[in-house]
Amino acid sequence: MSELTDLSVAEAAAKIAAGEISADEYDSAWRAAAASDELNAYLWTAEHGGEGEPDWTGDGESAPEGEGEATPYGANPPAPADSGPLAGVPIAIKDIFTTQGIPTTAGSRILEGYRPPYTATAVNKLTAAGARVLGKTNMDEFAMGSSNENSGYGPVLNPWDRGRVPGGSSGGSAAAVAGGLAPAALGTDTGGSIRQPAALCGIVGLKPTYGAISRFGMIAFASSLDQCGPLTRDVTDAALLLSVMQGKDPRDSTSVGIEGGIELPSGVDLKGLRFGVPRELGDAALDAGVRTVFEATVARIEELGGEITEIGLPHAEHGISAYYVIAPAEASSNLARYDGVRYGKRAGGDGDLLEMYEATRSEGFGPEVKRRIMLGTYALSSGYYDAYYGQAQKVRTRIAQDFDTAFEAVDFVITPTSPSVAFGLGEKTADPMSMYLNDFFTVPMSLAGIPAIAIPAGLAAPEGAGEGAPRLPVGFQIAAPAFAEQKLLEAAHALEGALGFAAAVGDAAPWKGGSRG
Amino acid sequence: MAELEAVIGLEIHVQLATKTKMFCGCALSFGDEPNVHTCPICLAHPGVLPVPNEEAIRYALKIGMALGCEIAPRSIFHRKNYFYPDNPKAYQISQYDIPICGEGKLGDIRITRAHLEEDAAKTIHVGSSGRIAGSSASLVDFNRGGTPLVEIVTEPDLRGAAEAAEWARLLRETVRQLGVSDVNMEEGSLRVDANVSVRPAGSTELGVKTELKNMNSFRFLQRGIEAELERQKDIIGAGGTVEQETLHFDPASGDLTSLRSKEEAHDYRYFPEPDLVAIVPTEAMLEEARASLPELPAARMARYESELGLDEAQARLLAGDPDQAEYFEAVLAETGGGAEPRVVANWVTGDLTAALRASDDAERPEAKPLADLIDAVVAKTVSHAGGKQVLAILVADRDADVAEVIEREGLAQMGGDDGELAGIVAAAIAGDPAAAEQIRSGNGRAIGAIVGAVMRETKGRADGGEVNRLIREQLGL
Amino acid sequence: MIDREQVLHVARLARLRLGEAEVETMAGELSGILGHVDRIANLDLEGVEPTSHVVQLENVLRADEPWTSLPPRVALASAPEPYEGAFRAPSPQADVD
Ligand SMILES: [Mg+2]
Ligand SMILES: [Zn+2]
């Protein structure tokens, strides 16, 4: 393992800017690492996929430069490698972000071979800050899943234990960062898709406030919940990427940005900060090992001067129900455009229109996507709207109100990120509902649109594992009021320092090459 | 059985004449090469988002105000979900339970609502391509896809095909005068569908309605509704019942064909569009729209009838042509006051229009000269016939001075006093003794011959009434 | 709960074709999920405002200024069946003669 790849993004960017290391050396070190992917974390890499010049027409033709400002598709002139806060830093991009001329599939066979004519705003902001696209990462199809087993291109393996899942839907991004295949990655979070895989892979995952980062070019799953965010090795890198990507975007009516921007956190203690532990946590289904790590972390917070109080989130228990109505409903509409007419897969083209539609969508979508399209279509269909979609939106209101009330008494709400550590491949695929319950702790924040960060807090053996069974990462979630990202990052930074997870794991960390085949 | 009465409501789609589409920056166009005005947004590529065109919102507010609609303090967009190749997202962004414009009224027809939405793309159905024997296909051109539309829906207040067409004309003229659309039915920038049903006269509940589409002219609209009313009356007359369906009008044959086949059970699954935020018209937006409203046909027509005493036909004619109406009012203002508005209107819409038609390089004179001319005719300084001759000169030479022209052309009307006219009349009688004899023996019509002779002699400068009086006088009648 | 007929109706609305086996599985799985989801059905939320969106923005609009559209060859580059500058798709009813 080269030293270059041991550097955090913030460190590397600083050294490159200072001329201590060369951007190209750093870049090629990561390209080599990405090329050695054995986790199926990448669907496309700059190394194997060529430079990925914007290829509009399929025959190597590039987009005209300079119109980047005027239109969404004019090629943006690349920033000089030695300028900008991310000068020369290669970043792995979840395959849900459009990248002009670079294959983009959202993990679905229905978009196999599709090369978008434009690039997502979040990605443009990264490259404008000097970053480079290292590769496109594997994911659950259209971000629907919590294990990455729903990818149309095969599951991603957890770098800590390749017999286990990395979580999802940003499983490729999480595995790439944890597995030492990328210094940092972009993910998206609709109900936990950044935080849960970050937790299962022992890295940091940040879901910003809804509207903090533009959704333009982020392939829609559930438009009112989707939010993009970073998966990184530490809190500082998460802050760095957020600072570059946040902002209002004229191409996204629902984007807001973060007033005052984001600075790199320096917090070292938690004096005077109040942390709320949901009363309901007591009887939540939670692995013993996860509960132990959570309680130990709460103790650390108090040692750092933080104050722990009990709060109530009475409606949070209905979060999953509301979420699994709202998200599929919006998805059923968002995924209707994949119809075999303008791009992507077409099947059954020799029959009539209906036959083509049904063949294309039935062959192009995987089982979980079909399940959610069916669920959402049903929830919106006449006679059921009020009972399902209408009611779910009211539950959403209540959940948001619960958080408002809580934040009158505390600065943060803390929970485990996931009820369990990484589970085995195939362990939960048979029962959709048990899979959905993985999002129990992450969904309420998504419904309320508030920011939440997952940081690695320790290791625990899987539930029911025998003595001396290998231990796996456990995540700790901190949620804050809307647009309080800076405050959230300061607290997470202080706690991260006290927990010293990376140091504790040492060379056993997969990014140090220590992973179990 | 009881007399059946027609119950008709209209749904009008108006394409807004903005520069760009409703949710993207692609230019609007008509008749260009296919797919030259498209982008990832209007092609519904993965990941794109809509951003509403502020001008379209402005236009919708103007239309709403022109139709006397209540403007919603807060309106939102919904998604209307259905699959079709001309609908790239497989949902149309439209408005559902909270449209930007609520209830209103145009003439005596109540408006239910007017809402914003986006137009579909154009599909051309082509026959067998040879690709697969016997298979036909659609070719989709997305240039039109995403054009801003305002859909106007009326209450079923119309009671006949002619009334429906007449009202639709008023609506078109109203929207045209707002300058927010080309309202061209042939090009599809104005599309009128009709909901038609019949019921026993006097009954208050509604019968089963059918929806008529594709009537791309007012004439076809009227003919289509007439045909459908006939069809429904026959069905009911024969003791049958009308089926709810959508009918396609074929202008060529005048036939109505059912579109039921395409019409498989629709369930649009409307829900609030999560990619857009609410439209909340500010006082400034409302004020701007209000200020930009011209006086609209219905109001102008009413004013001309009540305040100026014009008859309905004159009032409608002028109200339908704001430019001519402005000119009419200018001329009226310049007249000395002796001339009644009705007379001025006749000169403007009748004699002037005729004079302009007469020669192609003719130009409408300034208001002042025409006003002077009208005053002169009213003051009998020049006869009506003479006045027309002056007008012919005015339209050919805009700088001409009326008094001077009358003088130069010797068109000044001859009064009865100086005896000149009496002499010409005497000569005419002498020149046609036969006619004179007939008149004396009571054949009044024979007088025309002598009047004609006098007019020829005086080149129309004589007043017809005066000539008649003199003839009778000289024949001792 | 949701039965075969409903599954077939919804599948048609969503333009999905399900095999015989799939219909049965789908009916079972959807019923299971809806069984869980139904817990919110009997919550008393009378008078609670539905939240369709957490952002409280209004009137986010775009100036009516044309931009350069995509070159047609680019617009058609990923089309499954480009045809004389247009996107070709099967007709609603293939007239089999
Ligand atoms: Mg409509
Ligand atoms: Zn466009």
Coordinates of N, CA, C and O in Angstrom, one line a residue, chain B residues 18-26 35-39 41 51-55 83-84 129 131 134 136-140 142 264 269 274 277-280, chain C residues 12-15 52-53 55 57-67 69-70 72 75 78 81 83-93 95-97:
Chain B
T18 N -44.4 32.3 -25.5 CA -43.2 32.7 -24.9 C -42.0 32.4 -25.8 O -42.2 31.8 -26.9
K19 N -40.8 32.8 -25.4 CA -39.6 32.5 -26.3 C -39.2 31.0 -26.0 O -38.7 30.4 -27.0
T20 N -39.3 30.5 -24.8 CA -38.8 29.2 -24.5 C -39.9 28.3 -23.9 O -41.0 28.8 -23.6
K21 N -39.6 27.0 -23.8 CA -40.5 26.0 -23.3 C -40.9 26.3 -21.8 O -40.3 27.2 -21.2
M22 N -41.8 25.5 -21.3 CA -42.3 25.7 -20.0 C -41.3 25.4 -18.9 O -41.2 26.2 -17.9
F23 N -40.5 24.4 -19.1 CA -39.5 24.0 -18.1 C -38.1 23.9 -18.5 O -37.2 23.4 -17.7
C24 N -37.8 24.3 -19.7 CA -36.4 24.3 -20.2 C -36.1 25.5 -21.1 O -37.1 26.1 -21.5
G25 N -34.9 25.7 -21.5 CA -34.5 26.9 -22.3 C -34.6 26.7 -23.8 O -34.2 27.5 -24.5
C26 N -35.2 25.5 -24.2 CA -35.3 25.3 -25.7 C -36.3 26.3 -26.3 O -37.3 26.6 -25.7
N35 N -36.8 17.6 -34.0 CA -35.9 17.4 -32.9 C -34.7 18.4 -33.0 O -33.6 18.0 -32.6
V36 N -34.9 19.6 -33.4 CA -33.8 20.6 -33.4 C -33.9 21.5 -32.2 O -33.0 22.3 -31.9
H37 N -35.0 21.4 -31.5 CA -35.2 22.2 -30.3 C -35.5 21.3 -29.1 O -36.6 21.2 -28.5
T38 N -34.4 20.5 -28.7 CA -34.6 19.6 -27.6 C -33.3 19.7 -26.7 O -32.3 20.1 -27.2
C39 N -33.4 19.2 -25.5 CA -32.3 19.1 -24.6 C -32.6 18.0 -23.6 O -33.7 17.4 -23.7
I41 N -33.6 18.0 -20.8 CA -34.8 18.2 -19.9 C -36.1 17.8 -20.7 O -36.9 17.0 -20.2
V51 N -37.5 23.7 -14.4 CA -37.6 25.0 -13.7 C -38.6 25.8 -14.6 O -38.4 26.0 -15.7
P52 N -39.7 26.3 -13.9 CA -40.7 27.0 -14.6 C -40.3 28.3 -15.3 O -39.5 29.0 -14.7
N53 N -40.9 28.6 -16.4 CA -40.7 29.8 -17.2 C -41.5 31.0 -16.6 O -42.7 30.9 -16.6
E54 N -40.8 32.0 -16.1 CA -41.6 33.1 -15.4 C -42.5 33.8 -16.3 O -43.6 34.2 -15.9
E55 N -42.2 33.9 -17.6 CA -43.0 34.6 -18.6 C -44.4 33.8 -18.7 O -45.4 34.4 -18.8
F83 N -48.5 6.7 -19.9 CA -47.5 6.3 -20.9 C -48.0 6.6 -22.3 O -49.1 6.3 -22.7
Y84 N -47.1 7.4 -23.0 CA -47.3 7.6 -24.5 C -46.0 8.1 -25.0 O -45.4 8.9 -24.4
S129 N -43.2 0.0 -42.5 CA -41.9 0.5 -42.8 C -41.0 -0.5 -43.6 O -39.9 -0.2 -44.0
R131 N -39.7 -2.7 -42.2 CA -38.9 -3.3 -41.1 C -39.5 -4.6 -40.7 O -38.9 -5.7 -40.6
G134 N -46.1 -5.4 -42.3 CA -47.4 -5.1 -41.7 C -47.4 -4.2 -40.5 O -48.4 -3.8 -40.0
S136 N -46.9 -0.9 -38.3 CA -46.8 0.6 -38.5 C -46.1 1.2 -37.3 O -45.9 0.5 -36.3
A137 N -45.7 2.4 -37.3 CA -45.0 3.0 -36.2 C -45.3 4.5 -36.0 O -46.0 5.1 -36.9
S138 N -44.8 5.0 -34.9 CA -44.9 6.5 -34.7 C -43.5 7.1 -34.7 O -42.6 6.5 -34.2
L139 N -43.4 8.2 -35.4 CA -42.2 9.0 -35.3 C -42.4 10.2 -34.4 O -43.4 10.9 -34.6
V140 N -41.5 10.3 -33.4 CA -41.8 11.3 -32.4 C -40.8 12.5 -32.6 O -39.6 12.3 -32.8
F142 N -39.8 16.0 -30.8 CA -40.0 16.7 -29.5 C -39.8 18.2 -29.5 O -39.8 18.8 -28.5
E264 N -58.0 3.0 -23.1 CA -58.1 2.0 -22.0 C -58.0 2.6 -20.6 O -57.3 3.5 -20.4
R269 N -53.2 8.8 -11.6 CA -52.4 8.8 -10.3 C -51.7 10.2 -10.1 O -50.5 10.3 -9.8
P274 N -42.9 16.8 -6.9 CA -41.9 17.1 -5.8 C -40.7 17.9 -6.3 O -39.9 18.4 -5.5
V277 N -41.6 24.0 -6.6 CA -42.2 24.6 -5.4 C -43.4 25.4 -5.8 O -43.7 25.6 -7.0
A278 N -44.2 26.0 -4.8 CA -45.4 26.6 -5.1 C -45.3 27.9 -5.8 O -44.3 28.6 -5.7
I279 N -46.3 28.3 -6.6 CA -46.4 29.6 -7.2 C -47.3 30.4 -6.3 O -48.5 30.1 -6.1
V280 N -46.7 31.5 -5.8 CA -47.4 32.4 -4.9 C -47.4 33.8 -5.5 O -46.4 34.6 -5.3
Chain C
R12 N -50.5 -3.5 -15.2 CA -50.8 -2.9 -16.4 C -50.6 -1.4 -16.4 O -50.0 -0.8 -17.3
L13 N -51.1 -0.8 -15.3 CA -50.9 0.7 -15.1 C -49.4 1.0 -15.2 O -49.0 2.1 -15.7
A14 N -48.5 0.2 -14.6 CA -47.1 0.5 -14.5 C -46.3 -0.1 -15.8 O -45.1 0.0 -15.8
R15 N -47.1 -0.6 -16.7 CA -46.4 -1.2 -17.9 C -45.4 -2.2 -17.5 O -44.2 -2.2 -18.0
S52 N -45.7 17.3 1.5 CA -45.2 16.7 0.3 C -43.8 17.2 0.0 O -43.1 16.6 -0.8
H53 N -43.4 18.2 0.8 CA -42.0 18.8 0.6 C -41.5 19.5 1.8 O -42.3 20.1 2.5
V55 N -38.9 21.6 1.8 CA -38.3 23.0 1.5 C -39.5 24.0 1.4 O -40.5 23.7 0.9
L57 N -39.7 26.9 -0.1 CA -39.4 27.9 -1.1 C -40.7 28.2 -1.9 O -41.6 27.4 -1.9
E58 N -40.7 29.4 -2.5 CA -41.8 29.8 -3.4 C -41.3 30.5 -4.7 O -40.2 31.1 -4.6
N59 N -42.1 30.4 -5.7 CA -41.8 31.2 -6.9 C -40.3 31.1 -7.4 O -39.7 32.1 -7.6
V60 N -39.8 29.9 -7.5 CA -38.5 29.7 -8.0 C -38.7 29.5 -9.5 O -39.2 28.5 -10.0
L61 N -38.3 30.6 -10.3 CA -38.6 30.6 -11.7 C -37.4 30.9 -12.5 O -36.3 31.2 -12.0
R62 N -37.6 30.8 -13.8 CA -36.5 30.9 -14.8 C -36.8 32.0 -15.8 O -38.0 32.2 -16.1
A63 N -35.8 32.9 -16.1 CA -36.1 33.9 -17.1 C -36.3 33.3 -18.5 O -35.8 32.2 -18.8
D64 N -37.2 33.9 -19.3 CA -37.6 33.3 -20.6 C -36.5 33.6 -21.6 O -36.8 34.3 -22.6
E65 N -35.3 33.0 -21.4 CA -34.2 33.2 -22.4 C -33.8 31.9 -23.0 O -33.5 31.0 -22.4
P66 N -33.9 31.9 -24.4 CA -33.5 30.7 -25.1 C -32.1 30.3 -24.9 O -31.2 31.1 -24.8
W67 N -31.8 29.0 -24.9 CA -30.4 28.5 -24.9 C -30.2 27.7 -26.1 O -31.2 27.4 -26.9
S69 N -30.0 24.5 -28.1 CA -30.5 23.1 -27.9 C -29.4 22.1 -28.3 O -28.4 22.5 -28.9
L70 N -29.7 20.9 -28.0 CA -28.7 19.8 -28.4 C -28.7 19.7 -29.9 O -29.8 19.8 -30.6
P72 N -29.3 17.7 -33.1 CA -30.2 16.6 -33.2 C -29.4 15.2 -33.2 O -29.9 14.3 -32.5
A75 N -29.1 14.5 -29.7 CA -30.4 14.1 -29.1 C -30.8 12.7 -29.4 O -31.3 12.0 -28.6
S78 N -28.6 8.3 -28.3 CA -28.8 7.1 -27.5 C -30.2 6.5 -27.8 O -30.7 5.6 -27.1
E81 N -34.0 3.5 -31.7 CA -34.4 3.4 -33.1 C -34.6 4.8 -33.7 O -35.7 5.2 -34.0
Y83 N -34.8 7.5 -36.6 CA -35.4 7.2 -37.9 C -35.7 8.6 -38.6 O -36.5 9.3 -38.1
E84 N -34.8 9.0 -39.5 CA -35.0 10.2 -40.3 C -35.2 11.4 -39.3 O -36.1 12.2 -39.4
G85 N -34.2 11.5 -38.3 CA -34.3 12.7 -37.4 C -35.3 12.6 -36.3 O -35.4 13.5 -35.5
A86 N -36.0 11.5 -36.3 CA -37.1 11.3 -35.2 C -36.8 10.1 -34.4 O -35.9 9.3 -34.7
F87 N -37.6 10.0 -33.3 CA -37.5 8.8 -32.5 C -38.6 7.8 -32.9 O -39.8 8.2 -32.9
R88 N -38.3 6.6 -33.3 CA -39.3 5.7 -33.8 C -39.7 4.8 -32.7 O -38.9 4.3 -32.0
A89 N -41.0 4.6 -32.7 CA -41.6 3.7 -31.7 C -42.8 2.9 -32.3 O -43.4 3.4 -33.3
P90 N -43.0 1.7 -31.8 CA -44.2 1.0 -32.4 C -45.5 1.8 -32.2 O -45.6 2.6 -31.3
S91 N -46.4 1.5 -33.0 CA -47.7 2.2 -32.9 C -48.6 1.6 -31.8 O -48.3 0.4 -31.4
P92 N -49.5 2.3 -31.3 CA -50.4 1.8 -30.2 C -51.0 0.5 -30.6 O -50.9 -0.5 -29.8
Q93 N -51.5 0.4 -31.7 CA -52.0 -1.0 -32.2 C -51.3 -1.3 -33.5 O -51.5 -0.6 -34.5
D95 N -51.1 -2.7 -36.8 CA -52.1 -3.3 -37.7 C -51.5 -4.5 -38.4 O -50.8 -4.4 -39.4
V96 N -51.8 -5.6 -37.9 CA -51.3 -6.9 -38.5 C -52.2 -7.3 -39.7 O -53.4 -7.6 -39.5
D97 N -51.7 -7.1 -40.9 CA -52.5 -7.4 -42.0 C -51.9 -8.6 -42.8 O -50.8 -9.1 -42.5

